PDB file of C-alpha atoms in Angstrom:
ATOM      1  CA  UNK A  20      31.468   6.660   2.393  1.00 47.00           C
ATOM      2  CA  UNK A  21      28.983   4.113   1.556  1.00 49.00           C
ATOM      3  CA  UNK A  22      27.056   4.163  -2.153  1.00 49.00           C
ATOM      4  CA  UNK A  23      23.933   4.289   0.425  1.00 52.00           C
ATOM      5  CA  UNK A  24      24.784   7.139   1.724  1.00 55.00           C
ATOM      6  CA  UNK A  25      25.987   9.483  -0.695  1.00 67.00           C
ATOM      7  CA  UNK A  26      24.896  12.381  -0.837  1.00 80.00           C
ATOM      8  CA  UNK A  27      24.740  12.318  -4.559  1.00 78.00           C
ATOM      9  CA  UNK A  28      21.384  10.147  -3.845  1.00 78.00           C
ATOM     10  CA  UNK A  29      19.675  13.168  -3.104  1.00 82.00           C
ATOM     11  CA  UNK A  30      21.348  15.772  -4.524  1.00 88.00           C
ATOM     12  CA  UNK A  31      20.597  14.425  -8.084  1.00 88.00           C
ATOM     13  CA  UNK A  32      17.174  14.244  -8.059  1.00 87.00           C
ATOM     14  CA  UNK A  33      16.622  16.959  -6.514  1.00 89.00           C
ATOM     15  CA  UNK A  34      19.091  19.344  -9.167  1.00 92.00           C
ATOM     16  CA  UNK A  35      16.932  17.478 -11.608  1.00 93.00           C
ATOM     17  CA  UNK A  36      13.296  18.128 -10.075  1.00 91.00           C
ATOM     18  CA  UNK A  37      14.269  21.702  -9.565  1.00 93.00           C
ATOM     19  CA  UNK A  38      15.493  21.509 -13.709  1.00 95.00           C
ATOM     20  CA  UNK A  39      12.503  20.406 -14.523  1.00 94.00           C
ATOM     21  CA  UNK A  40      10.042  22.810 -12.192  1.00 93.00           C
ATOM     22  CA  UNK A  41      12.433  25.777 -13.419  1.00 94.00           C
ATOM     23  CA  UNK A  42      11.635  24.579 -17.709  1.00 95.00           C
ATOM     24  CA  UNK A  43       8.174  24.256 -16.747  1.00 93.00           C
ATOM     25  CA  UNK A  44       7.950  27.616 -14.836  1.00 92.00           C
ATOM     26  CA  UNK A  45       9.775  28.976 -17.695  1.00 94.00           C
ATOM     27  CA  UNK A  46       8.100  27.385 -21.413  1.00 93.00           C
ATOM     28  CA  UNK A  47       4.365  28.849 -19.767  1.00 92.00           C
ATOM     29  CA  UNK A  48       5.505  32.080 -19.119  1.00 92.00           C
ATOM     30  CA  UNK A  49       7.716  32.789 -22.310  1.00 92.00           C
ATOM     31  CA  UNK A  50       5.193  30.913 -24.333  1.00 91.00           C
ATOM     32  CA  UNK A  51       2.124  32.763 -22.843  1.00 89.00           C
ATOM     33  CA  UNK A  52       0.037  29.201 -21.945  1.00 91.00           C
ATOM     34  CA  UNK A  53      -3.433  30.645 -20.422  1.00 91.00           C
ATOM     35  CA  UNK A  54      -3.690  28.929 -17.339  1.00 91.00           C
ATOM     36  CA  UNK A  55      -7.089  26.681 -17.628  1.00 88.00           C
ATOM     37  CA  UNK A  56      -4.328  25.059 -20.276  1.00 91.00           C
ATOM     38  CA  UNK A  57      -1.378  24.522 -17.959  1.00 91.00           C
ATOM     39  CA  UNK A  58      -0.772  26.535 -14.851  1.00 93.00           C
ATOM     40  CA  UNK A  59       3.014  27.486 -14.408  1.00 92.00           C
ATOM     41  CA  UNK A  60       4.185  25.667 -10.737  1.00 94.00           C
ATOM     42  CA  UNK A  61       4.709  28.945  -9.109  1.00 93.00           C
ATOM     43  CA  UNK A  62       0.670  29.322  -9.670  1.00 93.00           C
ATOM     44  CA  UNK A  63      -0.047  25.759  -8.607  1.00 94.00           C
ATOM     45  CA  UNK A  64       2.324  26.764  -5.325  1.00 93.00           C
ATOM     46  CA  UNK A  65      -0.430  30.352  -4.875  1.00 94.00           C
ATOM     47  CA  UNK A  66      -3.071  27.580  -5.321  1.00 93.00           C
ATOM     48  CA  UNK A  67      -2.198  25.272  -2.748  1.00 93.00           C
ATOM     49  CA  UNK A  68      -2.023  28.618  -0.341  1.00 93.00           C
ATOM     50  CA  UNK A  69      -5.302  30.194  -1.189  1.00 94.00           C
ATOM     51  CA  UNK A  70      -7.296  27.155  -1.248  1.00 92.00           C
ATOM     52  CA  UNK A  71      -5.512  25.205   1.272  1.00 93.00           C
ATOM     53  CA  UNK A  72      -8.545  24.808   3.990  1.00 92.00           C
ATOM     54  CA  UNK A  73     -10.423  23.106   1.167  1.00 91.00           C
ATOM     55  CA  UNK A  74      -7.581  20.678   0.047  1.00 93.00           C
ATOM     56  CA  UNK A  75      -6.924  19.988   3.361  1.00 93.00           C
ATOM     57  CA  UNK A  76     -10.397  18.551   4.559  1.00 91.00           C
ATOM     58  CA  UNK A  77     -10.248  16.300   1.266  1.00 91.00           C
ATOM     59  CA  UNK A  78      -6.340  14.887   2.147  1.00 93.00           C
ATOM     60  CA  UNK A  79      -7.285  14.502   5.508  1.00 93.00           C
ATOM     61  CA  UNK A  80     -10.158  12.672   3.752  1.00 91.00           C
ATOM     62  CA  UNK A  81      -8.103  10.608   1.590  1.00 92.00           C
ATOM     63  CA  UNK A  82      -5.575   9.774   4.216  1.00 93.00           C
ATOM     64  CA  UNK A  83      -7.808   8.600   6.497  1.00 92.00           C
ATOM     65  CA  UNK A  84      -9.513   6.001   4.022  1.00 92.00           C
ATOM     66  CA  UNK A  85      -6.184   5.120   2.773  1.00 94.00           C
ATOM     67  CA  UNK A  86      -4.939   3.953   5.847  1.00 94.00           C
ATOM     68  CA  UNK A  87      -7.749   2.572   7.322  1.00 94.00           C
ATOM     69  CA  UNK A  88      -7.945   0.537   4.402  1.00 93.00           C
ATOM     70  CA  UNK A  89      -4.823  -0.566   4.655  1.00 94.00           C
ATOM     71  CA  UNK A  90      -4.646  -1.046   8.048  1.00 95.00           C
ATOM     72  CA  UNK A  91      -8.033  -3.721   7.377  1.00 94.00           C
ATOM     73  CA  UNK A  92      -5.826  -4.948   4.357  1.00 94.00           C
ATOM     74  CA  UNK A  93      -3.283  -5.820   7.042  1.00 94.00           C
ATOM     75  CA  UNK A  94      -5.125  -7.128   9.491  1.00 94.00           C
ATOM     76  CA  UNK A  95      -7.715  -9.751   6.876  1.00 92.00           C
ATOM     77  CA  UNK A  96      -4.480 -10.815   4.815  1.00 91.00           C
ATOM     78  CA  UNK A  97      -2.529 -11.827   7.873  1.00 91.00           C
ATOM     79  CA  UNK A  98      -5.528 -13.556   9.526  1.00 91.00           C
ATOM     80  CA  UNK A  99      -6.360 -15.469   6.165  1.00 90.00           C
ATOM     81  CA  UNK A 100      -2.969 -15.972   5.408  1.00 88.00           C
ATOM     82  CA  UNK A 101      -2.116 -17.956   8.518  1.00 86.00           C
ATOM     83  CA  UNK A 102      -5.219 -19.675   8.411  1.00 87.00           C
ATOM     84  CA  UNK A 103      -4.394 -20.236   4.569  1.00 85.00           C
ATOM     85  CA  UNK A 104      -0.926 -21.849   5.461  1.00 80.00           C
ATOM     86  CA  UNK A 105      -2.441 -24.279   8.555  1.00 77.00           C
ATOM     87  CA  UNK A 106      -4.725 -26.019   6.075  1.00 76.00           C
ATOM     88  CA  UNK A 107      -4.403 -27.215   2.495  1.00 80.00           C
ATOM     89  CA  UNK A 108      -8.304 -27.700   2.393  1.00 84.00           C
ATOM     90  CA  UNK A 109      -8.871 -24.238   3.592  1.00 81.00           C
ATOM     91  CA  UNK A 110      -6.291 -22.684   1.330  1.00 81.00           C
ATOM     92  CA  UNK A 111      -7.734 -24.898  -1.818  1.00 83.00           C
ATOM     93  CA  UNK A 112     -11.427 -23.858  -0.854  1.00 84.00           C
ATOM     94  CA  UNK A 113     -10.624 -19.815  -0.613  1.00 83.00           C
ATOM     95  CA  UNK A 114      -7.273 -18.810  -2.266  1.00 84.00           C
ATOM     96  CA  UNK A 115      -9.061 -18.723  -5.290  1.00 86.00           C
ATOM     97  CA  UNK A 116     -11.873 -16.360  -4.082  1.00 85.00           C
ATOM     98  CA  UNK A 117      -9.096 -13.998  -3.563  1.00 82.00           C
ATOM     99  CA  UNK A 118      -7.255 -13.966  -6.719  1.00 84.00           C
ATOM    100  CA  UNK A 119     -10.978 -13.525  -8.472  1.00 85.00           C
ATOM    101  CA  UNK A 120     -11.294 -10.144  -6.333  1.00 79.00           C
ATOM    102  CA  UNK A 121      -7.861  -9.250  -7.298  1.00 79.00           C
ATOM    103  CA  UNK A 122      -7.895  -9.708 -11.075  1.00 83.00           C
ATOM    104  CA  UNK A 123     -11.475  -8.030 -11.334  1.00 83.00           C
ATOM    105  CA  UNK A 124     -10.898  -4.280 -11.716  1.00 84.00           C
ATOM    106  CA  UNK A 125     -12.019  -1.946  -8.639  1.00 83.00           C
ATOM    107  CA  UNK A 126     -12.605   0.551 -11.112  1.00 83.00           C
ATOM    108  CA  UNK A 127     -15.664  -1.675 -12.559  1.00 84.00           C
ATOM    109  CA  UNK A 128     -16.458  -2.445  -8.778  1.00 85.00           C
ATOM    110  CA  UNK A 129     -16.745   0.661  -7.457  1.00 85.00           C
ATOM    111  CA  UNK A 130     -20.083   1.728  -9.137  1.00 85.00           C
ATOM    112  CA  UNK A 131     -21.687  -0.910  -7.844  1.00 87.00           C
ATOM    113  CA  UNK A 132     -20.349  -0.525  -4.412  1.00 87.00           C
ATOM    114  CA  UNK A 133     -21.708   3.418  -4.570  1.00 84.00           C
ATOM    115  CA  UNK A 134     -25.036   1.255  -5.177  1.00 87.00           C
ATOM    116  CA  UNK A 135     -25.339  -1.326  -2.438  1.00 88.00           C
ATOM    117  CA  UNK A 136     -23.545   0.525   0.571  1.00 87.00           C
ATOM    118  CA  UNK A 137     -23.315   4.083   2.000  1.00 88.00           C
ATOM    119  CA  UNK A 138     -20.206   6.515   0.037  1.00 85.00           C
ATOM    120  CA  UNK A 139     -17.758   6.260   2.937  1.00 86.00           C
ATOM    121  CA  UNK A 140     -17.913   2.771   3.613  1.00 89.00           C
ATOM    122  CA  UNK A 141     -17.885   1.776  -0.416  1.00 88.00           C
ATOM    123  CA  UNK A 142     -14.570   4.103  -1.166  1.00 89.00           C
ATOM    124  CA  UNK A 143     -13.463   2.522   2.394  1.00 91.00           C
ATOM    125  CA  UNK A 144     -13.987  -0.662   0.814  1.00 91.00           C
ATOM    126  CA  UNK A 145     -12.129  -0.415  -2.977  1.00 90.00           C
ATOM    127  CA  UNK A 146      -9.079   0.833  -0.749  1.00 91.00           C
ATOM    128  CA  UNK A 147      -9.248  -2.407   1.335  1.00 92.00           C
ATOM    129  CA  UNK A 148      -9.865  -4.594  -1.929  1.00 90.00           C
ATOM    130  CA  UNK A 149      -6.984  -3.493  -3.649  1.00 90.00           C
ATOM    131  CA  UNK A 150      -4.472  -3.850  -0.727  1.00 92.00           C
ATOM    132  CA  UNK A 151      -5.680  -6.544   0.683  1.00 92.00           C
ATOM    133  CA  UNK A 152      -4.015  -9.095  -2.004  1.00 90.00           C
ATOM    134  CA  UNK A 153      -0.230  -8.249  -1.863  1.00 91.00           C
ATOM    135  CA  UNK A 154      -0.148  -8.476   2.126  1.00 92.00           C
ATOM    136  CA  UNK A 155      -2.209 -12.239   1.493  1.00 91.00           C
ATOM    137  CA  UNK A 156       0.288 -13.477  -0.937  1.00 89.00           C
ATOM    138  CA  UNK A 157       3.334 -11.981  -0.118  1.00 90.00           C
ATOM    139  CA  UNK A 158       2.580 -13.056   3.745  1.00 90.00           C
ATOM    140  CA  UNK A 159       1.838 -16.980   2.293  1.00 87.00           C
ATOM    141  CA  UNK A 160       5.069 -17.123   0.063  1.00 85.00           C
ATOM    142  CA  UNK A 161       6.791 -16.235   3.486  1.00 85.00           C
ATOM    143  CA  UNK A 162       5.106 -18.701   5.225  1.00 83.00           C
ATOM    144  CA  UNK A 163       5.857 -21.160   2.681  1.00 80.00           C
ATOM    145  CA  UNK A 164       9.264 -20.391   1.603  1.00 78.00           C
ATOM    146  CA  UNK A 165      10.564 -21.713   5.036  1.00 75.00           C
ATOM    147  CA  UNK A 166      13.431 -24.487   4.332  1.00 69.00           C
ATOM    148  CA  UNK A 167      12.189 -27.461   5.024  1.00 69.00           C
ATOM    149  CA  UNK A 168      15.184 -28.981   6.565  1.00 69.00           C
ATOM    150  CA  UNK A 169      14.600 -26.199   8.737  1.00 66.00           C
ATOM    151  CA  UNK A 170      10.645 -27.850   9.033  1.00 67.00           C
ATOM    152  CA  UNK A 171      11.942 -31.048   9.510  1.00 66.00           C
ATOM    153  CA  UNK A 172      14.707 -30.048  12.263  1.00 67.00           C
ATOM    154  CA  UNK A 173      12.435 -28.025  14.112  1.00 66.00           C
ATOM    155  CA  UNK A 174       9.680 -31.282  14.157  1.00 66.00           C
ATOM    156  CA  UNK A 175      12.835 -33.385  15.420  1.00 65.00           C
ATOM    157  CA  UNK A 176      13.604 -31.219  18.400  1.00 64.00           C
ATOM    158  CA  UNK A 177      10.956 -28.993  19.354  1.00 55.00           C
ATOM    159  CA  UNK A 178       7.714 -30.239  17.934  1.00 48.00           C
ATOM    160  CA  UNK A 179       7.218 -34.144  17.869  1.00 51.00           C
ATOM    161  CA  UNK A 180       5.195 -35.599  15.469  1.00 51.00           C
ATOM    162  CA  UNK A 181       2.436 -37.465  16.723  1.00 53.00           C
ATOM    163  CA  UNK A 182      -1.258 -39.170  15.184  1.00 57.00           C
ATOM    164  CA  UNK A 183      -3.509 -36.363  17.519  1.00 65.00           C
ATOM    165  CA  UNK A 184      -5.202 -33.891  15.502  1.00 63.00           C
ATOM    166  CA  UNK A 185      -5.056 -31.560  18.223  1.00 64.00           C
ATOM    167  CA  UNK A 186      -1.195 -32.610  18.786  1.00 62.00           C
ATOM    168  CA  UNK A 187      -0.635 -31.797  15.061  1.00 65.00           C
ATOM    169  CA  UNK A 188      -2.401 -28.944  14.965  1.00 66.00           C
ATOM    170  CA  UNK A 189       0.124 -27.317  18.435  1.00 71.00           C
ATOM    171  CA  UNK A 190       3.123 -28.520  16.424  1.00 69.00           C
ATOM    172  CA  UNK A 191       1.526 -25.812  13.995  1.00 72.00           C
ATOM    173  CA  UNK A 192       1.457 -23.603  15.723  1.00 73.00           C
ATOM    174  CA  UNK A 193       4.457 -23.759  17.457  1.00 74.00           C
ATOM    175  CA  UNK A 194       6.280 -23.966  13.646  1.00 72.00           C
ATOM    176  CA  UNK A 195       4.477 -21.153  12.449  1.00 73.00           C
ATOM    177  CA  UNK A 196       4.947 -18.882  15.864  1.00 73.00           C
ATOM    178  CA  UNK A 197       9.247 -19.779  16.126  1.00 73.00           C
ATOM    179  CA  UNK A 198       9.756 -20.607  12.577  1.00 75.00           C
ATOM    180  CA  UNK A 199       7.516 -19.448   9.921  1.00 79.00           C
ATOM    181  CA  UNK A 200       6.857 -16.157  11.613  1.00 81.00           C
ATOM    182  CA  UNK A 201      10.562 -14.371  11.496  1.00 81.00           C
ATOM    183  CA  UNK A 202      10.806 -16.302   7.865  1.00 81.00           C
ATOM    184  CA  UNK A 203       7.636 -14.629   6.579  1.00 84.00           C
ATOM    185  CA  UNK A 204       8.449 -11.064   8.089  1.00 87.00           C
ATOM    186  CA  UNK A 205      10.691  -9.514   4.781  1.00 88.00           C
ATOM    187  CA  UNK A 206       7.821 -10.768   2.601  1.00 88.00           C
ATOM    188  CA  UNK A 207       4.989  -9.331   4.511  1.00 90.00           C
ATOM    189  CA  UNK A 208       6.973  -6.000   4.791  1.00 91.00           C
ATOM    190  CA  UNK A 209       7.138  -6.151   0.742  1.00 90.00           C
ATOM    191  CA  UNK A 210       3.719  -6.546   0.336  1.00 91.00           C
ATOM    192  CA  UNK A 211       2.930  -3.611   3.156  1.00 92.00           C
ATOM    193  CA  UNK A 212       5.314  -1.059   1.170  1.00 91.00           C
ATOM    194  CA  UNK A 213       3.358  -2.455  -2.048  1.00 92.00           C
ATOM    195  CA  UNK A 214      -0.424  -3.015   0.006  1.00 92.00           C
ATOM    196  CA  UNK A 215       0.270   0.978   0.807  1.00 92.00           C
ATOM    197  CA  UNK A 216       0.345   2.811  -2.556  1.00 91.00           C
ATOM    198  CA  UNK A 217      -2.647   0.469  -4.352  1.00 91.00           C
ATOM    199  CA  UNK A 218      -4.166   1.449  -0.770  1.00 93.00           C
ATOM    200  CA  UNK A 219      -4.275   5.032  -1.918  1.00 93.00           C
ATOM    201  CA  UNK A 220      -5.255   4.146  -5.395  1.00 91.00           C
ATOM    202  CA  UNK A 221      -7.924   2.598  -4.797  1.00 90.00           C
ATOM    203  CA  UNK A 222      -9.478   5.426  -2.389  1.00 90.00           C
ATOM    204  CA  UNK A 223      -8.446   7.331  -5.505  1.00 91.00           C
ATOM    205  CA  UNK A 224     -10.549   5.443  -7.600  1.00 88.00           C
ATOM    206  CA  UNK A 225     -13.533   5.277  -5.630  1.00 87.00           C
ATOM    207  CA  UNK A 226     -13.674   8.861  -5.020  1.00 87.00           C
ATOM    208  CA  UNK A 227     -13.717   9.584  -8.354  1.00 85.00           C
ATOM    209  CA  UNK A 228     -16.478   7.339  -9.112  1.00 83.00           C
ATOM    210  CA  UNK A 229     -18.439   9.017  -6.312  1.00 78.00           C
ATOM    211  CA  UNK A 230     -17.433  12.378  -7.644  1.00 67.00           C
ATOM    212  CA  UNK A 231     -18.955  11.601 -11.020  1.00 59.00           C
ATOM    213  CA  UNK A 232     -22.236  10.913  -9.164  1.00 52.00           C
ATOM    214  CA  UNK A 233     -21.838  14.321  -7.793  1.00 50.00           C
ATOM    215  CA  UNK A 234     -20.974  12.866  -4.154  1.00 59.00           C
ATOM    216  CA  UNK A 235     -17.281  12.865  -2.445  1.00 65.00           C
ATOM    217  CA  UNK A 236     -15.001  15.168  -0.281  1.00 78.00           C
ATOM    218  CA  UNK A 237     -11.851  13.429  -0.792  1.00 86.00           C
ATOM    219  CA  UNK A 238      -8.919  14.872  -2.845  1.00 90.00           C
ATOM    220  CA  UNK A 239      -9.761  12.656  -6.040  1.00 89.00           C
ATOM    221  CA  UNK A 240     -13.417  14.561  -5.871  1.00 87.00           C
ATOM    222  CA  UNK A 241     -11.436  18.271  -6.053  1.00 90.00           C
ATOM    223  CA  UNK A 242      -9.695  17.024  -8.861  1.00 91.00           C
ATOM    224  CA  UNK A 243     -13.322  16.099 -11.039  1.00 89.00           C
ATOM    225  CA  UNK A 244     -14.869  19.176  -9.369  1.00 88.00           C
ATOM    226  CA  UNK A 245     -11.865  21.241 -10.283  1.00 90.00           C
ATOM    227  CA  UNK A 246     -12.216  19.644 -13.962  1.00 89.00           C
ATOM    228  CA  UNK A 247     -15.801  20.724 -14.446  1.00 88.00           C
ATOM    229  CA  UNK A 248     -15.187  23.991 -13.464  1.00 88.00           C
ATOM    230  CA  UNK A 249     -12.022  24.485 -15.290  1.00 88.00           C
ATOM    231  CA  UNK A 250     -10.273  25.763 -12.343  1.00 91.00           C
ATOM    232  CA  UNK A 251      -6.698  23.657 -13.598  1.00 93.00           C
ATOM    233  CA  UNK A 252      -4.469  25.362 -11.165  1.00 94.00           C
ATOM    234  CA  UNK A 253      -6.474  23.809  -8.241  1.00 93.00           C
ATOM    235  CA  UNK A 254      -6.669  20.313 -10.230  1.00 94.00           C
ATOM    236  CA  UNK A 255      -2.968  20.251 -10.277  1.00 95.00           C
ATOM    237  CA  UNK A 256      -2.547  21.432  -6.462  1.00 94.00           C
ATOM    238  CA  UNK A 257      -4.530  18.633  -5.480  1.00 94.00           C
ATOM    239  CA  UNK A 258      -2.949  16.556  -8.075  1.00 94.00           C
ATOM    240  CA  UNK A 259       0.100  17.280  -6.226  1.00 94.00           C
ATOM    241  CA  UNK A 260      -0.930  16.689  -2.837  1.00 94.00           C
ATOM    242  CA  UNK A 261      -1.751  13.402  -3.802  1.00 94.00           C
ATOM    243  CA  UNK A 262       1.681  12.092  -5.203  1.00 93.00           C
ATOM    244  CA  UNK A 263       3.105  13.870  -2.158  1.00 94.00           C
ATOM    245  CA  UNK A 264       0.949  11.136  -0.128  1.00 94.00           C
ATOM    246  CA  UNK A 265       2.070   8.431  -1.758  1.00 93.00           C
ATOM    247  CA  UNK A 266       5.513   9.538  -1.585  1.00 93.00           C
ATOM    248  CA  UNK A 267       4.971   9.600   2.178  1.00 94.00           C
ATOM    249  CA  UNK A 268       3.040   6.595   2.522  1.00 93.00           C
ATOM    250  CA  UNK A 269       5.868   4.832   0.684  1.00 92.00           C
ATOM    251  CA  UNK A 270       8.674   6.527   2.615  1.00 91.00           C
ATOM    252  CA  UNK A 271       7.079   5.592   5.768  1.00 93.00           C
ATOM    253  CA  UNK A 272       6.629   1.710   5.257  1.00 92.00           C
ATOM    254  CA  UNK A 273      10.057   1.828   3.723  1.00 89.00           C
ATOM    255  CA  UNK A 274      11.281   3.165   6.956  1.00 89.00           C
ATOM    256  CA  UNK A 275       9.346   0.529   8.961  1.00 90.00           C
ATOM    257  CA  UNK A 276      10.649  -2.124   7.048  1.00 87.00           C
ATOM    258  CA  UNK A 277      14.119  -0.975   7.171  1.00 85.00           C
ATOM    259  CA  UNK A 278      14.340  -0.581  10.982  1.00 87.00           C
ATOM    260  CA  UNK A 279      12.825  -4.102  11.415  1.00 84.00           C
ATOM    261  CA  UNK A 280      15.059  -5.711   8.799  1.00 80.00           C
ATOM    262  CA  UNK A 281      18.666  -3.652   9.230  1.00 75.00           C
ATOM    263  CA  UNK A 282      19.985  -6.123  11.883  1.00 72.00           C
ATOM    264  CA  UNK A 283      19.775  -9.372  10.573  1.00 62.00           C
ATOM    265  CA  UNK A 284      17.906  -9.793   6.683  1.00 60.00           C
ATOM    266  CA  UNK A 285      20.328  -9.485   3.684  1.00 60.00           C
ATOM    267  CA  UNK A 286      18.399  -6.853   2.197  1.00 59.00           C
ATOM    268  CA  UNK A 287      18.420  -4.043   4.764  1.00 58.00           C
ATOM    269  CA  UNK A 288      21.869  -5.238   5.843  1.00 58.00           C
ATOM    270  CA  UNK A 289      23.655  -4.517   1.810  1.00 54.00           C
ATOM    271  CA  UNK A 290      22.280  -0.983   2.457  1.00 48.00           C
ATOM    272  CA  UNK A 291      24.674  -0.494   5.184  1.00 47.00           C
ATOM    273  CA  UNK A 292      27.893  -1.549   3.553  1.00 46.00           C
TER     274      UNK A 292
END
């Protein structure tokens, strides 16, 4: 039996998540903790019942802008990132309009996005700004990190050089479809698995902002409105529901990557041995 596929991986955390959940469950009710302190997880469970229909129009909410911010994220980082590694002029003249957006804080973006554009499409937005960076770099080092005796090899036998920009430009292409492209692919698949959780956090974010303006639907405005009205038990349901969607967000591109890596990249293949 492979260390991969023990079943100690799972039966660990879980004996400890259910050690923890059954301490919880049992320091609020021996101690007597009023709920609108801390709600004991059996009453955050009776929570997530009762008030289901309204947590589940704000995660269907949140999942939506998550992934269709990612989904964006994937397709502009790609696009730019190509175009990025085809031209040193155009990399040199926008790469660094990207790393501003990245290093500026969506969280002192966001108000001013609630401002200039309509609540949907500025929490659509932060999600897209904040995953957009990881699949544009991590795609680029892929593109770049091909050997170049590989380059060179490939420009020998399958791509001539020659003095036409437009024959340059098809031996490009023709590098960056049959080379670059199956080099870049782990990379790209990091970023995604990373691109998906800041995804979420930055719907997150942006919801919240719109919440304190007294607009939003999505789970991060239940958790302000659940705040101001000191209704805790449905603060941590939601609360919940949210690290339960990242956990399945994560899971998923995890899974994606695996199946599209497990038959010939070193990392997918040492989790089969």
């Amino acid at each position: 039996m492979t260390a991969s596929s023990s079943p100690l991986r799972i039966i660990l955390p879980v004996m400890i998540f259910a050690a923890v959940i059954a301490s919880w469950e049992a320091a609020v009710r021996l101690s007597g903790i009023p709920p609108y302190i801390l709600p004991a997880p059996s009453l955050i469970g009776t929570t997530m019942v009762t008030d289901w229909p309204l947590l589940q129009a704000s995660l269907l909410t949140t999942l939506q802008t998550t992934l269709l911010g990612l989904v964006l994220a994937v397709l502009g980082g790609v696009l730019l990132a190509v175009i990025l590694s085809l031209s040193r002029i155009v990399e040199y003249s926008l790469y660094p309009f990207a790393v501003v957006l990245q290093v500026t804080p969506v969280i002192a973006i966001a108000p001013l996005l609630l401002i200039y554009m309509p609540q949907d499409v500025a929490v659509l937005t932060c999600a897209w700004l904040v995953a957009f960076f990881p699949v544009l770099s991590n795609t680029m080092l892929g593109l770049q990190s091909v050997d170049r005796n590989l380059m060179e090899l490939f420009a020998l036998y399958g791509a001539p050089a020659s003095r036409r920009p437009l024959a340059r430009f098809r031996s490009r292409l023709k590098a960056l479809w049959y080379l670059r492209r199956p080099a870049a692919l782990p990379a790209f698949l990091a970023g995604l698995r990373i691109a998906g959780g800041l995804s979420l956090i930055g719907a997150v974010v942006a919801e919240m902002a719109a919440g304190s303006a007294g607009a939003g639907s999505g789970l991060a405005y239940r958790i302000i409105e659940s705040q101001y009205r000191l209704n805790i038990p449905r603060l941590f349901a939601a609360l919940v529901l949210l690290a339960l969607t990242g956990i399945g967000l994560y899971l998923l591109l995890a899974g994606i990557s695996h199946l599209l890596l497990r038959r010939w990249h070193e990392s997918a293949l040492t989790m089969q041995r």
